Coordinates of C-alpha atoms in Angstrom, one line a residue:
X1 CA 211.2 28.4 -23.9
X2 CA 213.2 30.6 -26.0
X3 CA 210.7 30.1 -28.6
X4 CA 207.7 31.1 -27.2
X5 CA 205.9 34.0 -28.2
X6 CA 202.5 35.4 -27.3
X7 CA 199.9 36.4 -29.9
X8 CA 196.9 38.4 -29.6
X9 CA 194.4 38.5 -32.4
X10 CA 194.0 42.1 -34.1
X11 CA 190.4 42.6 -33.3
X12 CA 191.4 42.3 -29.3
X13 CA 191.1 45.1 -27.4
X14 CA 194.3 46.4 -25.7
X15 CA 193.2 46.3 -22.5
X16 CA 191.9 42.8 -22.8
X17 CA 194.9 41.4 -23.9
X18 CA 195.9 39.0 -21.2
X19 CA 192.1 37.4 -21.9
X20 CA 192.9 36.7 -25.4
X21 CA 196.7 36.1 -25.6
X22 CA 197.7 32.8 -26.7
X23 CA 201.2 31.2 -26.8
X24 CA 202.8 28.7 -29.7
X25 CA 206.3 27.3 -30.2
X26 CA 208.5 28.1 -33.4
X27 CA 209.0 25.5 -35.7
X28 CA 212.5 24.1 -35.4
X29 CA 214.6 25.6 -38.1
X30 CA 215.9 22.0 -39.4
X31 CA 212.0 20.7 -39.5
X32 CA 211.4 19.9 -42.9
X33 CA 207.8 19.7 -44.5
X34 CA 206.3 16.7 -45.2
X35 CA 205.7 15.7 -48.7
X36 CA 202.7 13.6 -50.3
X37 CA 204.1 11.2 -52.0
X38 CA 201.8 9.3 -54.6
X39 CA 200.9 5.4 -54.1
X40 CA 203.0 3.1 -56.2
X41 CA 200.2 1.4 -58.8
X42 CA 199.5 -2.2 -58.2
X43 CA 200.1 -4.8 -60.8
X44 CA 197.5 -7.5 -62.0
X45 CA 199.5 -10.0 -60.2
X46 CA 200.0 -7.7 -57.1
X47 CA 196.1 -7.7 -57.0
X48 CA 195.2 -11.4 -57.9
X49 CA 198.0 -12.9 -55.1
X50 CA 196.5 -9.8 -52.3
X51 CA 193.1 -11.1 -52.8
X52 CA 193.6 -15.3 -53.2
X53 CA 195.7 -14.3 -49.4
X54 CA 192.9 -12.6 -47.7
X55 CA 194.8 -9.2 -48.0
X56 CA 191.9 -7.3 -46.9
X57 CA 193.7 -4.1 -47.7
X58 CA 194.2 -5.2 -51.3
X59 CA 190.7 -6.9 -51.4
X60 CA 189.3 -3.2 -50.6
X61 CA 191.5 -1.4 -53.4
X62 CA 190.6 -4.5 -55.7
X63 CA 186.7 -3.5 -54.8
X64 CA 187.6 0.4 -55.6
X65 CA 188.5 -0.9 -59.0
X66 CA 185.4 -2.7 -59.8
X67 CA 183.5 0.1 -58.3
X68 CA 185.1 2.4 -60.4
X69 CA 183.5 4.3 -63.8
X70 CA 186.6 5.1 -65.3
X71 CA 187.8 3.5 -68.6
X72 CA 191.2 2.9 -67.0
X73 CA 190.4 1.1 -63.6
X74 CA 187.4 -1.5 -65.2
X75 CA 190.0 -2.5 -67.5
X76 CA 192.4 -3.5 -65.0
X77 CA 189.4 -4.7 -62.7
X78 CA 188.3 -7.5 -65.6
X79 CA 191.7 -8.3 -65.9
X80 CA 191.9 -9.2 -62.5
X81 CA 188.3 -10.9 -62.4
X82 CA 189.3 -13.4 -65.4
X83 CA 192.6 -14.1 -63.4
X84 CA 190.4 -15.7 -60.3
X85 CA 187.4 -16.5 -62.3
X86 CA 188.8 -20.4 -60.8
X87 CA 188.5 -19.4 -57.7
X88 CA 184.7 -17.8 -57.2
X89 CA 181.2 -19.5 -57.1
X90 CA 181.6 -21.7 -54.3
X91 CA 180.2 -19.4 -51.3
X92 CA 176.1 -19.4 -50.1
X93 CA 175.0 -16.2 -51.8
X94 CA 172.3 -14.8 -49.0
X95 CA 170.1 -11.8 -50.3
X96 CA 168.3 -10.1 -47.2
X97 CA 165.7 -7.7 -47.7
X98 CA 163.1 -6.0 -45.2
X99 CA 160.4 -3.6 -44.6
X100 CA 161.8 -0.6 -43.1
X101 CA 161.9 -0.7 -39.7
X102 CA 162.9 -4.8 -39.5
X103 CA 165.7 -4.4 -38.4
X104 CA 168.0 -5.7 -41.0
X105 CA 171.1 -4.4 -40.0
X106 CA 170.7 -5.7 -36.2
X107 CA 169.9 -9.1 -37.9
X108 CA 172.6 -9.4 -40.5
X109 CA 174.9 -8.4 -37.3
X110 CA 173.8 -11.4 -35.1
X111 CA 173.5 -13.9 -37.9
X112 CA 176.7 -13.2 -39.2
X113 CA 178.5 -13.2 -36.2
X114 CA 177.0 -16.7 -35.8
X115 CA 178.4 -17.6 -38.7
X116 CA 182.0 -16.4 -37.7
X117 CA 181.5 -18.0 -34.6
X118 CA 180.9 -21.8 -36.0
X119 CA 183.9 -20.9 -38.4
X120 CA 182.5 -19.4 -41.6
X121 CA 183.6 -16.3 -42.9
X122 CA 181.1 -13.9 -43.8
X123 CA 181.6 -10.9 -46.2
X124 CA 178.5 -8.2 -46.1
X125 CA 177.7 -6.5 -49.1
X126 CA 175.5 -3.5 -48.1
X127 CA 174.3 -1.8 -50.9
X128 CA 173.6 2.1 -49.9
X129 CA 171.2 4.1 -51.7
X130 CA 172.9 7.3 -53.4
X131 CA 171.4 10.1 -53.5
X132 CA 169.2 11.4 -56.9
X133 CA 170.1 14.7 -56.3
X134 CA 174.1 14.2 -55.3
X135 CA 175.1 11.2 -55.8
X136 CA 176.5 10.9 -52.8
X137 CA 175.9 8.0 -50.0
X138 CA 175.9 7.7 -46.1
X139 CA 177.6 4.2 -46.1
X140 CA 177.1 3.9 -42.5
X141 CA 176.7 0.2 -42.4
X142 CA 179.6 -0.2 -40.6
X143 CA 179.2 2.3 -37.8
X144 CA 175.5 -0.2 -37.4
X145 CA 177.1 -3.7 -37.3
X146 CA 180.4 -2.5 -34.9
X147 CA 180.5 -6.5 -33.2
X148 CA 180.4 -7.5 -36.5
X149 CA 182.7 -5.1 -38.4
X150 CA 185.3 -6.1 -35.5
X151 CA 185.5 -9.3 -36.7
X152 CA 188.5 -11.4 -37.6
X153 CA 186.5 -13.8 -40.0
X154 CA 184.2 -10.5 -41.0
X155 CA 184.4 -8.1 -44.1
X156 CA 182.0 -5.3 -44.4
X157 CA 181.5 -3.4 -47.7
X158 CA 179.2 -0.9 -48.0
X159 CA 178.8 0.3 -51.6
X160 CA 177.0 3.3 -52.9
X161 CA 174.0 2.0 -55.8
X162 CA 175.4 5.0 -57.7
X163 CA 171.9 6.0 -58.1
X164 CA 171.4 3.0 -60.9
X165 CA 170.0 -0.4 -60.6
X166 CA 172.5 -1.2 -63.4
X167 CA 175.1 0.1 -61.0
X168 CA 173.7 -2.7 -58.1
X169 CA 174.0 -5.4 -61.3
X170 CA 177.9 -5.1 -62.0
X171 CA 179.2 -3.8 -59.0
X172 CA 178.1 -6.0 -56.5
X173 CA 178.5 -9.3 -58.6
X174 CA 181.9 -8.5 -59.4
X175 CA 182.3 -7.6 -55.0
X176 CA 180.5 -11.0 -54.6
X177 CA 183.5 -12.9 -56.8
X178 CA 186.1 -11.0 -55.3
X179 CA 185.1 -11.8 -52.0
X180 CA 184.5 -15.6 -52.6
X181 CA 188.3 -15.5 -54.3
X182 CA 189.4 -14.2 -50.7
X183 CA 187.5 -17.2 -49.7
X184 CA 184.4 -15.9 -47.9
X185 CA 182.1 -19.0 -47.9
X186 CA 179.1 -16.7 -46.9
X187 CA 178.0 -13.7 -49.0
X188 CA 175.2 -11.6 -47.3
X189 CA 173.9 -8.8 -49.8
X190 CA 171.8 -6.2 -48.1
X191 CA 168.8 -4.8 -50.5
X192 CA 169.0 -1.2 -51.3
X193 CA 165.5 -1.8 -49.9
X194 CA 163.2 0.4 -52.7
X195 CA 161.3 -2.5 -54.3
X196 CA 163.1 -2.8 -57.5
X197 CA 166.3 -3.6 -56.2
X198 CA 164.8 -6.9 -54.4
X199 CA 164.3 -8.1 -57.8
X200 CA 167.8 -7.2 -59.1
X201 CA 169.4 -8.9 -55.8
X202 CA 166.8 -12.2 -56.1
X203 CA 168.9 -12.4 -59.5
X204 CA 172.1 -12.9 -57.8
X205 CA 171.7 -15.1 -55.1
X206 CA 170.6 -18.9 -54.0
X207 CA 168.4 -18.1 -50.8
X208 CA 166.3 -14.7 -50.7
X209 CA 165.0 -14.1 -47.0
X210 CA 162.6 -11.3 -46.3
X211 CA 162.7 -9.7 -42.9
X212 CA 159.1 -8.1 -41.3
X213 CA 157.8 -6.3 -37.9
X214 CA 154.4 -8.0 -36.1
X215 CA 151.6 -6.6 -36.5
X216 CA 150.8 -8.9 -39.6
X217 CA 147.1 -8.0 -40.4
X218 CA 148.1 -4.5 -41.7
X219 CA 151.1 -5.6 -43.2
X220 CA 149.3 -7.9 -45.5
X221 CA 147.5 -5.8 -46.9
X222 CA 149.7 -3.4 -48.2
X223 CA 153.0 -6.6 -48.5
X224 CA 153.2 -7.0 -52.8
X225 CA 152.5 -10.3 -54.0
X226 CA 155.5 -10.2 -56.1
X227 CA 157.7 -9.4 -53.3
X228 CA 156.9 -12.0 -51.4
X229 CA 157.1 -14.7 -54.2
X230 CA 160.5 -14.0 -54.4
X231 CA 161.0 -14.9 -50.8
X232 CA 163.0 -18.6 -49.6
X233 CA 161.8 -17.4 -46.2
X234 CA 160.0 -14.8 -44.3
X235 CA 161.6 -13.4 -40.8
X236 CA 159.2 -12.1 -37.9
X237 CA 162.2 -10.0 -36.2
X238 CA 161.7 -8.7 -32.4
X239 CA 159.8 -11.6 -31.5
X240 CA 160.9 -10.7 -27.7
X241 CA 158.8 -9.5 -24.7
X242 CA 155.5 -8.6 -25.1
X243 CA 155.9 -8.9 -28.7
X244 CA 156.8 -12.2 -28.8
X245 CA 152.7 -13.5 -28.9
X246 CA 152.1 -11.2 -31.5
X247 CA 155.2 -12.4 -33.9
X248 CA 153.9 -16.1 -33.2
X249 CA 150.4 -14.5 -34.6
X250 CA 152.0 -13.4 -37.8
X251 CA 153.6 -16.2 -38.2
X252 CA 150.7 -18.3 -38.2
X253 CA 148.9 -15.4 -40.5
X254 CA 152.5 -15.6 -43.2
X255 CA 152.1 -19.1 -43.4
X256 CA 148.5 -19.1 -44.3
X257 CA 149.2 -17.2 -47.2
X258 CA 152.3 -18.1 -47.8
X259 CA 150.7 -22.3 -48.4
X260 CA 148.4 -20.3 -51.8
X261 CA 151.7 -18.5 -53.4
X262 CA 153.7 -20.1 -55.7
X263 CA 157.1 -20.9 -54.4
X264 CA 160.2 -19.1 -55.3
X265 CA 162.2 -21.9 -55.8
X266 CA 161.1 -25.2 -57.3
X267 CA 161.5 -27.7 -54.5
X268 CA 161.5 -25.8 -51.8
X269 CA 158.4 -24.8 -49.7
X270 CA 158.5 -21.4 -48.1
X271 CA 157.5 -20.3 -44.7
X272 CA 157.4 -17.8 -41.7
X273 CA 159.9 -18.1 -39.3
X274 CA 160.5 -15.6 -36.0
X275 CA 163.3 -14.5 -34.5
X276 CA 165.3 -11.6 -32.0
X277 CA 168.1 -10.4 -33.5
X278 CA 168.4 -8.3 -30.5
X279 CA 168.4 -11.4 -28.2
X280 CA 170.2 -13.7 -30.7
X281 CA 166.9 -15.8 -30.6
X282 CA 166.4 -18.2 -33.7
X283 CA 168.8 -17.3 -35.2
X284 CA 170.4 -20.8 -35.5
X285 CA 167.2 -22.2 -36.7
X286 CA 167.3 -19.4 -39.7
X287 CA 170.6 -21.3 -40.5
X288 CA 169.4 -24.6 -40.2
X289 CA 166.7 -23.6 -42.7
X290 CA 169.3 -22.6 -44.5
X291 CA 171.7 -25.6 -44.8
X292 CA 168.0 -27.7 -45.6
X293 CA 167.8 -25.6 -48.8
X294 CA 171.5 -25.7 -50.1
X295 CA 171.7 -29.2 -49.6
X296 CA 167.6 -29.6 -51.2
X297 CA 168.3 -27.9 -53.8
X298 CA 171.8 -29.1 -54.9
X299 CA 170.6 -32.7 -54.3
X300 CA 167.4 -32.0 -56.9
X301 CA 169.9 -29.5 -59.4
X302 CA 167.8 -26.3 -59.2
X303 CA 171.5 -24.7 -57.3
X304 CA 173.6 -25.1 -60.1
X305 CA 170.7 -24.5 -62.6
X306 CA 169.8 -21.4 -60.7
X307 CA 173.3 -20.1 -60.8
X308 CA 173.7 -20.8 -64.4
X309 CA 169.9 -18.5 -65.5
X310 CA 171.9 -15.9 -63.1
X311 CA 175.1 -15.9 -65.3
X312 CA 173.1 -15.7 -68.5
X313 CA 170.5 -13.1 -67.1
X314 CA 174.1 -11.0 -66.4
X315 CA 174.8 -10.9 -69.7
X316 CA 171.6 -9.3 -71.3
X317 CA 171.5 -6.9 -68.3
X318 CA 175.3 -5.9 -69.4
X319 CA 174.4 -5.8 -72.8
X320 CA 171.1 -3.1 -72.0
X321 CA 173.4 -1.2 -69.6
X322 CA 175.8 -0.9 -72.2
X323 CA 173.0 0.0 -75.0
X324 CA 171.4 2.8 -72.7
X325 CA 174.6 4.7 -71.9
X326 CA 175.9 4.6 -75.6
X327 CA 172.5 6.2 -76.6
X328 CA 171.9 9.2 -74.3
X329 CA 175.7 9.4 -74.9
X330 CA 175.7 9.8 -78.5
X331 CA 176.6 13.7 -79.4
X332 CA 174.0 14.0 -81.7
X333 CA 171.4 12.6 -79.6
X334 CA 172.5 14.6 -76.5
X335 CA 172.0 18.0 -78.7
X336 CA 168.7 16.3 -80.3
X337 CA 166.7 15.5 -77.2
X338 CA 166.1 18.5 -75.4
X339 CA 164.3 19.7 -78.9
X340 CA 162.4 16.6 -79.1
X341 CA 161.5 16.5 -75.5
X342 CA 159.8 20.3 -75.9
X343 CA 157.9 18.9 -79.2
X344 CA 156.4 16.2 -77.6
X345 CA 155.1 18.5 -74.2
X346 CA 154.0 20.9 -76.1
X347 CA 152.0 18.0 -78.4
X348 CA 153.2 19.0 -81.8
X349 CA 155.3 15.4 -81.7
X350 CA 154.2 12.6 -80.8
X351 CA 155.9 9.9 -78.2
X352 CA 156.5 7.2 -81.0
X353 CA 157.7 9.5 -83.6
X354 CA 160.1 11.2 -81.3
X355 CA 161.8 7.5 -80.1
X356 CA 161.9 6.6 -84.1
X357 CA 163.4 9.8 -85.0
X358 CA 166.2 9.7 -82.0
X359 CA 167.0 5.7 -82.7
X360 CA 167.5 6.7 -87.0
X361 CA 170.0 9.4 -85.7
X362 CA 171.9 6.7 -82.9
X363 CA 171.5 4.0 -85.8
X364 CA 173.2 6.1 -88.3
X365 CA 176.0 7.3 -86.2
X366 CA 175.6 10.9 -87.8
X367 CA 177.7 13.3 -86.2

């Protein structure tokens, strides 16, 4: 080639030149560089049509939006929201949670590929904890639930928490009604998995199902009574092999206990159940379980009733969201705190008098 030349980097020594030398190939003179060229902006419409088709592509921008902290992109995002508000709230919401360990990702895999398979279509909402330090997130639920992420009748999001529980409380609800306009008929919402969060996501579903390892009798005794009263159903995963007599054991030792709690959903009785998420095993019972407390439940009204506490519990969490980031964002009280903080560790203010003192300066809007 004409255009071949042979390079040897400076630090080479001249005698070990044939060792180093490499060879590249001129640019053709009529090449021209390529230029970025910046993505058109979608309109309302654009987005609202994307997501009623199944665009998934759209559906993922449309997510970005809601996701989004900036002034700018929630305003379009409610836009589009109140645009398909007719079109949400008719999926299963299905909140999974689990002791670490359980296996909840190899579950949510096999149970919703189940789903796909008898001709649902399942969208995962995976919410990733961010980082307190960075902010920043792994989001590797995809690269854990490959069978299922493959999947024609699947749709995967993992979403950073933002490092917020307010953040789990808009974000995802808003992912949930998106993907239900798409017309994903099963939502599975993946706990952050840090005890708090099981409460926020008991708020925004219809069936809450806790996943656990054998081994019940220690378990027990360190499993929080509140936790497990928010429960529709407990899974004993990797009841397989020799674990299998073991997972029947807790079972048996769940529903003992289970018979003395107060239920988490009026109506509805809740109990132990085992499974292999690894093996597929029981899965299919988990769902039958399932359909009993949809159809329970809307028979005796505690569905829609449910559904409607959730909307109303939404609002007053909006509203405190709203009220906390106005405060610690108010100029006066950003320059104010830091002084007040010192008084009150160093005891020459107390706690009360320094919270009365920062809500008269945010009440009177001095600045």
């Amino acid at each position: 080639m004409n255009d071949e030349r042979t390079h040897r980097p400076e630090w080479v020594e001249k005698e070990r030149e044939n060792e180093f030398a490499t060879a590249y190939v001129k640019a053709a003179a009529s090449a021209s560089p390529k230029r970025w060229v910046k993505r058109k902006e979608r309109s309302v419409k654009e987005y609202v049509e994307g997501v009623l088709n199944n665009d998934r592509t759209i559906l993922a921008q449309a997510i970005t939006l809601v996701e989004s902290n900036a002034a700018k992109h929630m305003d379009i995002a409610q836009q589009i929201l109140n645009e398909l508000l007719p079109h949400v709230g008719k999926s299963v919401r299905i909140g999974i949670t689990g002791v670490p360990g359980a296996g909840k990702s190899t579950f949510i895999e096999a149970f919703g590929t189940f789903l796909c398979e008898r001709g649902h279509r399942v969208a995962v909402l995976a919410v990733d904890p961010s980082s307190s330090l960075t902010g920043g997130s792994i989001l590797g639920d995809k690269t854990r639930m490959e069978t299922l992420a493959r999947h024609p009748r699947a749709f995967i999001r993992p979403s950073p928490s933002g490092g917020t529980l307010g953040g789990v409380h808009r974000k995802t609800r808003e992912t949930m009604m998106l993907c239900e306009a798409a017309g994903y008929d099963i939502i599975l919402v993946e706990t952050v998995g840090v005890g708090q969060s099981e409460f926020v996501v008991r708020g925004m579903v219809d069936f809450f199902l806790m996943l656990v390892l054998t081994g019940a009798g220690d378990e027990l005794q360190g499993m929080k009574r509140g936790i497990m009263e928010l429960t529709d159903a407990i899974v004993i995963n990797k009841a397989d092999g020799d674990n299998k007599p073991k997972a029947l054991a807790a079972q048996k030792e769940y529903n003992q206990i289970l018979h003395y709690l107060r239920p988490a959903t009026p109506g509805w009785e809740t109990k132990a159940y085992t499974c292999s998420a690894l093996l597929g095993e029981g899965i299919e019972e988990i769902w039958r379980v399932i359909e009993k407390f949809v159809e329970t439940t809307k028979r005796s009204g505690v569905f829609d009733m449910r559904r409607r506490h959730q909307q109303k519990d939404w609002i007053y969490s909006m509203i405190k969201d709203y009220l906390e980031t106005s405060f610690f964002s108010h100029p006066v009280v950003k320059e104010k705190l830091p002084i007040i903080e010192n008084n009150v560790i160093s005891g020459t203010q107390s706690v009360t008098s320094a919270v009365q003192e920062l809500i008269k300066v945010y009440e009177s809007r001095e600045t």
